[in-house]
Short mmCIF file of N, CA and C and ligand atoms in Angstrom, two decimals:
data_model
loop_
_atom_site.label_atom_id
_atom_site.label_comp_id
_atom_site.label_asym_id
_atom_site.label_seq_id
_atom_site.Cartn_x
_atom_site.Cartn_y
_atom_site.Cartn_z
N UNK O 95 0.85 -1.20 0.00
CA UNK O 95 0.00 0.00 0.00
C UNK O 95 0.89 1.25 0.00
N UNK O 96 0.97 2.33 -0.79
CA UNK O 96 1.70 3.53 -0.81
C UNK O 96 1.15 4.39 0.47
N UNK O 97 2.11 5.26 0.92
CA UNK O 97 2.13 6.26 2.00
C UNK O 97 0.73 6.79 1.78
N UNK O 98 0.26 7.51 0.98
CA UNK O 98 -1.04 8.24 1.16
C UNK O 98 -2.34 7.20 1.04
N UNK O 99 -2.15 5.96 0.53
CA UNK O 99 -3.42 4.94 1.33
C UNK O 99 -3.24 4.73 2.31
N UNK O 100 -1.73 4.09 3.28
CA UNK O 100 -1.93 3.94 4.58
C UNK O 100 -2.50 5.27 5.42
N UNK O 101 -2.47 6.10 5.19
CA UNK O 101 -2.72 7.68 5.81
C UNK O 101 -4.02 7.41 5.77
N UNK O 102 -4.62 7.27 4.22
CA UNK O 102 -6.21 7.30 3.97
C UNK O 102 -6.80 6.13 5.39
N UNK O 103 -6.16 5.03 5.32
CA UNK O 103 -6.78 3.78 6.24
C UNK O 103 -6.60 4.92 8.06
N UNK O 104 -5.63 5.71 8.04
CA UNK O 104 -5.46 5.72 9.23
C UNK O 104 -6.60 6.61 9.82
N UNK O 105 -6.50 7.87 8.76
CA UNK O 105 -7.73 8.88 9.04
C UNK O 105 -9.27 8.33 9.18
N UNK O 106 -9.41 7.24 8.04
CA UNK O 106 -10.57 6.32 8.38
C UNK O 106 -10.68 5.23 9.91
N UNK O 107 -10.24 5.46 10.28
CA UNK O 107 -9.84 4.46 11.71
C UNK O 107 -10.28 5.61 12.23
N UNK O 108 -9.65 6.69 12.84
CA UNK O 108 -9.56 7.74 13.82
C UNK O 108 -10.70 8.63 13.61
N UNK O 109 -11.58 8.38 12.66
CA UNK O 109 -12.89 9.50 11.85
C UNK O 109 -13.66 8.42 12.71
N UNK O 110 -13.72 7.49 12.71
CA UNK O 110 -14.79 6.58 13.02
C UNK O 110 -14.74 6.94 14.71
N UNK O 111 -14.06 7.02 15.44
CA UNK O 111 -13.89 7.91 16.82
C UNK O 111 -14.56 9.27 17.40
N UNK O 112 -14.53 10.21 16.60
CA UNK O 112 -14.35 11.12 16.29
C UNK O 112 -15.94 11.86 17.65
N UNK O 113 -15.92 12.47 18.10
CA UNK O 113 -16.56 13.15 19.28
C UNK O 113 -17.50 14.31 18.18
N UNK O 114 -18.97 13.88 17.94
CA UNK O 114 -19.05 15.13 17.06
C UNK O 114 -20.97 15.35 17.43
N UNK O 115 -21.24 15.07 18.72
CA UNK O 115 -22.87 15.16 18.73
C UNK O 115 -23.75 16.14 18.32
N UNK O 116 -23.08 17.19 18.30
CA UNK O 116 -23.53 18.56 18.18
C UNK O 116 -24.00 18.70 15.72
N UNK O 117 -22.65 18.43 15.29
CA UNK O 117 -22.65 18.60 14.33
C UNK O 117 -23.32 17.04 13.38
N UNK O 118 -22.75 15.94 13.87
CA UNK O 118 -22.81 14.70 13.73
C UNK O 118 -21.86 14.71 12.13
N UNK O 119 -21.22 15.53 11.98
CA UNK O 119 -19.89 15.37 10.85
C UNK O 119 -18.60 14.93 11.24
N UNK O 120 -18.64 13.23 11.36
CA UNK O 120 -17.30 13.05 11.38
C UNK O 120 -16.02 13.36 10.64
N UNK O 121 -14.74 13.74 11.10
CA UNK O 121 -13.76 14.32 10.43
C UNK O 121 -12.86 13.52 11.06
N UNK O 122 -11.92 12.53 10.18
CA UNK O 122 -10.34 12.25 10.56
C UNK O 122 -9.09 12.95 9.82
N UNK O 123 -8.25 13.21 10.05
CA UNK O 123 -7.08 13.68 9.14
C UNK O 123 -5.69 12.53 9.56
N UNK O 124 -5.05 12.39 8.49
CA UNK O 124 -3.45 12.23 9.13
C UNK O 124 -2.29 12.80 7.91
N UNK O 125 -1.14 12.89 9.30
CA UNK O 125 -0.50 13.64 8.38
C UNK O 125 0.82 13.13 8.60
N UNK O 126 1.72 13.06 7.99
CA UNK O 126 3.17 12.33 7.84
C UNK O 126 4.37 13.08 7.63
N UNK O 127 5.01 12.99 8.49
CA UNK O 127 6.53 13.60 8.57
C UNK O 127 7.28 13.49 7.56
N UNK O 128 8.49 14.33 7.27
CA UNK O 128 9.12 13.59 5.93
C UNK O 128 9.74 12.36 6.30
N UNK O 129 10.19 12.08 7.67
CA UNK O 129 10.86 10.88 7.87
C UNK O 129 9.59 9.78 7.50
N UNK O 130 8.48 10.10 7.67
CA UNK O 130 7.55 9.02 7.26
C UNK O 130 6.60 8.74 8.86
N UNK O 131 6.62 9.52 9.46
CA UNK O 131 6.06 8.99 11.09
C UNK O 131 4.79 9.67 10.74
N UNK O 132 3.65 8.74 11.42
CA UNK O 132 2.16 9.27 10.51
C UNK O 132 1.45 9.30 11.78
N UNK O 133 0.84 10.70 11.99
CA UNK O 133 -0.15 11.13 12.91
C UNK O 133 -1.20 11.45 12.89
N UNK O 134 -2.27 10.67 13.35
CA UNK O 134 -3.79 10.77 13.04
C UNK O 134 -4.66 11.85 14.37
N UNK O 135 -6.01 12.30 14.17
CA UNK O 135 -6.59 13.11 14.95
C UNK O 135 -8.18 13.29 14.26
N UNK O 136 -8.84 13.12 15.28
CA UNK O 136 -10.14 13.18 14.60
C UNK O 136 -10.78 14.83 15.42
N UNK O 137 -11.88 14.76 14.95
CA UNK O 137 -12.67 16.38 15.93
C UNK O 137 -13.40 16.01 16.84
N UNK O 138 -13.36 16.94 17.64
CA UNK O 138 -13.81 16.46 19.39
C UNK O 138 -14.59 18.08 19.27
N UNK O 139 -16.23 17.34 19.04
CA UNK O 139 -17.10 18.80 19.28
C UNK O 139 -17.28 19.16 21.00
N UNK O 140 -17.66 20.11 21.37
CA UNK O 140 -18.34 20.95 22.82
C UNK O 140 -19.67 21.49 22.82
N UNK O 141 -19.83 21.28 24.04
CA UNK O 141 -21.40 21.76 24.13
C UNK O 141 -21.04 23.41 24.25
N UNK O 142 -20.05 23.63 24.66
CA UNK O 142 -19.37 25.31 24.34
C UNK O 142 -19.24 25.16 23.02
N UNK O 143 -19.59 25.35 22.05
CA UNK O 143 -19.36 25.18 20.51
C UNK O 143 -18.13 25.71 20.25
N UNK O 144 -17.63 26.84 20.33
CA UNK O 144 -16.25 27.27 20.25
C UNK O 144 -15.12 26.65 20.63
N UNK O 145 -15.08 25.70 21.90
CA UNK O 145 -13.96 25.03 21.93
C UNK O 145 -14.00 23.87 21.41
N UNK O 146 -14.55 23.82 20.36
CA UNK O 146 -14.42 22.13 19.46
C UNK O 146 -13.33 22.23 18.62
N UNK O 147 -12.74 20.83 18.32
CA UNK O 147 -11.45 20.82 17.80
C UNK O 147 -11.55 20.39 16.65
N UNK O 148 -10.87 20.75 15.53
CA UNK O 148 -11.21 20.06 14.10
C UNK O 148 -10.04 18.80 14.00
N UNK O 149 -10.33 17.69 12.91
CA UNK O 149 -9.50 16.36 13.17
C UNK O 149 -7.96 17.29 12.79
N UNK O 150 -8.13 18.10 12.09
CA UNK O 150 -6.60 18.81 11.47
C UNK O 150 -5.71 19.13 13.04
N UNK O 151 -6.63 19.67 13.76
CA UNK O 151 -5.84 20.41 14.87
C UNK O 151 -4.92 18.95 16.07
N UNK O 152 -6.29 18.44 16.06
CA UNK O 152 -6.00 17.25 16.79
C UNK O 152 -4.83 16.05 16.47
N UNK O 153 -5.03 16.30 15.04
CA UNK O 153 -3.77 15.52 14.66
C UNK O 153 -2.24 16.13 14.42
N UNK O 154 -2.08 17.57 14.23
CA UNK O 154 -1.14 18.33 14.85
C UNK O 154 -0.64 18.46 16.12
N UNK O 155 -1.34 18.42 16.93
CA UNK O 155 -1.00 18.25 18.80
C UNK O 155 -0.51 16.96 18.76
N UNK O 156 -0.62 15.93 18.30
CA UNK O 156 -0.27 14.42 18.18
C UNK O 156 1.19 14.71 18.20
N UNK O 157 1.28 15.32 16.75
CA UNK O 157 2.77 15.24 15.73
C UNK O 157 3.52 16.04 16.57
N UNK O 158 3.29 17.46 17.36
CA UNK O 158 3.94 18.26 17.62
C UNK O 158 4.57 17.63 19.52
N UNK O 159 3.73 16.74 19.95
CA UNK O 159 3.65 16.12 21.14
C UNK O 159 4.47 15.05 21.24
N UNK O 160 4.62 14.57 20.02
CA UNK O 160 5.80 13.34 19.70
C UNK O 160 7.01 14.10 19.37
N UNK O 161 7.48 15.58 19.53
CA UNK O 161 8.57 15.68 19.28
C UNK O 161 9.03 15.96 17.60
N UNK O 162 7.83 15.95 16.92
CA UNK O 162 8.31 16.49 15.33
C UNK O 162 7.80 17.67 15.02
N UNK O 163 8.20 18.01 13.89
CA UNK O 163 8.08 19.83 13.84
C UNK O 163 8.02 20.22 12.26
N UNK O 164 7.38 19.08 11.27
CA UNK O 164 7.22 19.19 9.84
C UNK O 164 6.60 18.03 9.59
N UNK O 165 5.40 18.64 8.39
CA UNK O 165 4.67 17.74 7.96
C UNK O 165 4.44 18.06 6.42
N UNK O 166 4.77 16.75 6.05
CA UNK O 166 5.09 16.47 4.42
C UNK O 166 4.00 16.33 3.54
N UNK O 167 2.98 15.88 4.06
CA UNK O 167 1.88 15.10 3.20
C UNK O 167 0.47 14.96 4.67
N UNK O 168 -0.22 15.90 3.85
CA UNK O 168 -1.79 15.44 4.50
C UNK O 168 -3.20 15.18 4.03
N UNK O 169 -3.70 14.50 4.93
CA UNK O 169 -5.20 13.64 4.15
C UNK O 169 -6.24 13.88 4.78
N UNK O 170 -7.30 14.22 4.71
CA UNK O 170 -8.63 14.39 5.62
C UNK O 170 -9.76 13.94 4.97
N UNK O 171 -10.28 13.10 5.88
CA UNK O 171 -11.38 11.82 5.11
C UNK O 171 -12.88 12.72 6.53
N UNK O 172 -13.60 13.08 5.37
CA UNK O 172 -15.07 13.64 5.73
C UNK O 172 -16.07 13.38 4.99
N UNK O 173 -17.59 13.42 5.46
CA UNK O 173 -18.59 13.14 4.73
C UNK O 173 -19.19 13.88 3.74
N UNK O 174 -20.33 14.54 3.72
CA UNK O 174 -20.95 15.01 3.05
C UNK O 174 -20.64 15.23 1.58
N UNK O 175 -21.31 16.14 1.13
CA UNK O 175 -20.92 16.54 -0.63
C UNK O 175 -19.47 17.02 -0.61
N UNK O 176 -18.52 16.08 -1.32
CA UNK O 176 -17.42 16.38 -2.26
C UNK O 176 -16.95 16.48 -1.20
N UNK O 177 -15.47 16.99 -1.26
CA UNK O 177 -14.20 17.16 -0.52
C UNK O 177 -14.19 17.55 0.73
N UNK O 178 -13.88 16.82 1.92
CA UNK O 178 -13.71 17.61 2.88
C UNK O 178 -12.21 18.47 3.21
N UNK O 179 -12.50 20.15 2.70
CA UNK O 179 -11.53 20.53 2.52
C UNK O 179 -10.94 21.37 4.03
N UNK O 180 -9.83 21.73 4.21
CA UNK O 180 -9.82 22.00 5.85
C UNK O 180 -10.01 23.43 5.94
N UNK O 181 -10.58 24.08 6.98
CA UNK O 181 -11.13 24.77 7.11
C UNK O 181 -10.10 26.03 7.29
N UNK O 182 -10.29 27.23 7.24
CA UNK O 182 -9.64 28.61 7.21
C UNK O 182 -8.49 28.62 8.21
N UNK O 183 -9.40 27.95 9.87
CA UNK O 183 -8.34 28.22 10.45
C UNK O 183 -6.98 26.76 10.29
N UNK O 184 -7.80 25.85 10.05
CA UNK O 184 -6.66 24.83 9.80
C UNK O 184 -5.54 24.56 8.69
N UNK O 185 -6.36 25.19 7.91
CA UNK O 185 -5.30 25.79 6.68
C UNK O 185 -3.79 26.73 7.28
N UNK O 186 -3.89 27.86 7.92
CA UNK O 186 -3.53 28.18 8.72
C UNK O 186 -2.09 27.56 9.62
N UNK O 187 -2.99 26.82 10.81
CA UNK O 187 -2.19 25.81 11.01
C UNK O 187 -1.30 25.19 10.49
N UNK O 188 -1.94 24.16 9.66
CA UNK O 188 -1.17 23.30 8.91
C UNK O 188 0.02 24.44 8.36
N UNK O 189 0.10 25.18 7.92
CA UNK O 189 0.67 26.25 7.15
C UNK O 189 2.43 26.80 8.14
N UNK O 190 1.68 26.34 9.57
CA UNK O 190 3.37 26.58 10.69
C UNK O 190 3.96 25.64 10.42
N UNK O 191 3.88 24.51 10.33
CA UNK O 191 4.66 23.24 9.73
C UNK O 191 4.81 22.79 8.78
N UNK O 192 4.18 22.93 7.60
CA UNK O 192 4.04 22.44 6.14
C UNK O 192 5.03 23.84 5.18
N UNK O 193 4.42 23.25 4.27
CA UNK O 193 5.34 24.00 2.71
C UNK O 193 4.01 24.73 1.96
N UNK O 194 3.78 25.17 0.89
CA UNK O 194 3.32 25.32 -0.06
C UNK O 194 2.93 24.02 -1.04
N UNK O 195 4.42 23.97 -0.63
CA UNK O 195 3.76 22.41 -2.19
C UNK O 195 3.57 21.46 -1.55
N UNK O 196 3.14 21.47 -0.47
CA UNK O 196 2.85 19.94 0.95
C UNK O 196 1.82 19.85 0.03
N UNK O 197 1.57 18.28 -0.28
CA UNK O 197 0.58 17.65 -0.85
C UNK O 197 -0.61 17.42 0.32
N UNK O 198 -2.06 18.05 -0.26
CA UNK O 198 -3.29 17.60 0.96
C UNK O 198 -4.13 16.79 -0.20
N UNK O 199 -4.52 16.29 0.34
CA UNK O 199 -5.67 14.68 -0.27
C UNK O 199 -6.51 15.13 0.34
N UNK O 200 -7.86 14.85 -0.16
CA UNK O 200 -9.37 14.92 0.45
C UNK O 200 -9.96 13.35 -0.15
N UNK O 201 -10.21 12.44 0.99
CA UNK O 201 -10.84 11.20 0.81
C UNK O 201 -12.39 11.10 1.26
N UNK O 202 -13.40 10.71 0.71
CA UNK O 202 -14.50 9.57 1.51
C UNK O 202 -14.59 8.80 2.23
N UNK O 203 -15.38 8.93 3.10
CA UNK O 203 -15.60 7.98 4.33
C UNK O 203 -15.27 6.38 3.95
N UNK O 204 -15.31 5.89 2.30
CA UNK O 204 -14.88 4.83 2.00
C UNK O 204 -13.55 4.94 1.48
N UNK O 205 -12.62 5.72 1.65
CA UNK O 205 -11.45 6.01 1.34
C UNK O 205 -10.80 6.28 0.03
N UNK O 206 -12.12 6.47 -1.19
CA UNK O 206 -11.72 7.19 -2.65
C UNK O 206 -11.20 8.63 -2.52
N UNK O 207 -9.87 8.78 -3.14
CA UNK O 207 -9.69 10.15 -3.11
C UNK O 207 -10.60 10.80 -3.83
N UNK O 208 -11.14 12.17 -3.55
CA UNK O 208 -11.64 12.68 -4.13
C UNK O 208 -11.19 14.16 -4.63
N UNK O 209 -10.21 14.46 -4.01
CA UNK O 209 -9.22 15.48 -4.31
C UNK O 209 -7.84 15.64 -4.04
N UNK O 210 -6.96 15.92 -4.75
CA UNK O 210 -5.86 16.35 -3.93
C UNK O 210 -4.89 17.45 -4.67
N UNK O 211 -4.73 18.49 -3.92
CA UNK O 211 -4.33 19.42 -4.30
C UNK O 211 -3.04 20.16 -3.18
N UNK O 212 -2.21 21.17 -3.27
CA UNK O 212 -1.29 21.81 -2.12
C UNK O 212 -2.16 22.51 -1.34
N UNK O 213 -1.00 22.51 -0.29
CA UNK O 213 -1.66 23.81 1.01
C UNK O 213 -1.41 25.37 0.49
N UNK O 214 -0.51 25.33 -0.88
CA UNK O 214 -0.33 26.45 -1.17
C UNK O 214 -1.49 27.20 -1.84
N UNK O 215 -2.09 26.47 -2.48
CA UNK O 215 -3.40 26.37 -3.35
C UNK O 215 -4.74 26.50 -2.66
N UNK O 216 -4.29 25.74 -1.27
CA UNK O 216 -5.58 26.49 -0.58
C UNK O 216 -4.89 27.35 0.50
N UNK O 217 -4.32 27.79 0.67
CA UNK O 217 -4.32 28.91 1.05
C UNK O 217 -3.14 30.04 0.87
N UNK O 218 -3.40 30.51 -0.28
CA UNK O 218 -2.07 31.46 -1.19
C UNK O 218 -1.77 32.53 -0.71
N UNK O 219 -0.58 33.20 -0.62
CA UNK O 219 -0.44 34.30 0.29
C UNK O 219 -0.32 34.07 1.89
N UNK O 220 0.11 32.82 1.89
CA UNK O 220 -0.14 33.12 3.92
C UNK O 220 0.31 34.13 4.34
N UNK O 221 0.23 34.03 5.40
CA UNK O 221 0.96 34.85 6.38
C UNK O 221 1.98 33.89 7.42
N UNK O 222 2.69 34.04 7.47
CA UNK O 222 3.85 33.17 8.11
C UNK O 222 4.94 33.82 9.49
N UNK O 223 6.09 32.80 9.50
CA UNK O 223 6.88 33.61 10.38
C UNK O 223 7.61 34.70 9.63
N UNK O 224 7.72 34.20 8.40
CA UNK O 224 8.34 35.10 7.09
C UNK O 224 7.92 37.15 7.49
N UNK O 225 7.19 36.95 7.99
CA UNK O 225 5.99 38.33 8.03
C UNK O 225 6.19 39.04 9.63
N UNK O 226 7.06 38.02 10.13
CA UNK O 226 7.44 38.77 11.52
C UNK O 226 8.75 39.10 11.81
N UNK O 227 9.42 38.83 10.13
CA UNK O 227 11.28 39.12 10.61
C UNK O 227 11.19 40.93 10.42
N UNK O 228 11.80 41.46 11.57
CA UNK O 228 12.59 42.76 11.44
C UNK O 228 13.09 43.29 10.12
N UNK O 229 12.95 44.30 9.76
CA UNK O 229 13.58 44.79 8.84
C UNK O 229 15.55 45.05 9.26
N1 THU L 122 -14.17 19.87 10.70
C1 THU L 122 -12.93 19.28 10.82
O1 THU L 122 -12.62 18.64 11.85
N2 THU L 122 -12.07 19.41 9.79
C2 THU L 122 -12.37 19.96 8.59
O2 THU L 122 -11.53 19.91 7.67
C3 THU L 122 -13.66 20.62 8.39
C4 THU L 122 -14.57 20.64 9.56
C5 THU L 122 -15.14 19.66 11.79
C6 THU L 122 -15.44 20.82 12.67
C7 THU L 122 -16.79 20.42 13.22
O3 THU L 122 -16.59 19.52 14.32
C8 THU L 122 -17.44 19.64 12.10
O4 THU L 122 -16.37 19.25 11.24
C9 THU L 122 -18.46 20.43 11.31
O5 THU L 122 -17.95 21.66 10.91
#
């Protein structure tokens, strides 16, 4: 199985977990180091609606908790119509550890890709640490 199906199987494992009563939209993501170390995270909703966690975030606290600090390749397996693509602020996120040309996959709950495109592409222009060096 290539790196981005095992990812797909993993996000599908960890989606099926996933804490979401409020919304009932399960979300898994995982995401893989360049050394290849693969960290999964699903979303954990609140009855405070604001502190709910998306699977992107959750699976970043994983990666960043194990001691790694770059992520090469990510996948997020969600339901509904077409792609579950990650959301503004996880774009974001993902964006302190990743590249531009970091490859993101969007899979189905049965694990067909259904998209895959960069983080640069969804979200062009970041804003970075790049934007806080001193003149
Ligand atoms: N959600 C994620 O976890 N990741 C995404 O990429 C999109 C949305 C979650 C947040 C919330 O728990 C539910 O999906 C509905 O928005």
């Amino acid at each position: 199985m290539s790196a981005t199906g095992r990812m797909i199987a993993r996000a599908r494992a960890i989606r099926a977990k996933a804490w979401v009563p409020y919304s009932g939209f399960k979300v898994g993501a995982c995401l893989r180091t360049p050394e290849g170390a693969l960290f999964a995270g699903c979303n954990v909703e609140n009855a405070a609606y604001p502190q709910s966690s998306c699977a992107e975030a959750s699976a970043i606290s994983a990666l960043i908790g194990a001691g790694k600090r770059r992520i090469a390749e990510v996948v997020v397996v969600g339901g509904g119509n077409g792609p579950c693509t990650p959301c503004g602020g996880c774009r974001q996120r993902l964006a302190e550890f990743a590249r531009p040309d970091t490859p993101v996959h969007m899979a189905d709950p049965k694990g067909r890709l259904l998209l895959s495109t960069t983080l640069g592409a969804l979200l062009p222009h970041a804003f970075g640490p790049m934007n806080l060096e001193k003149k």
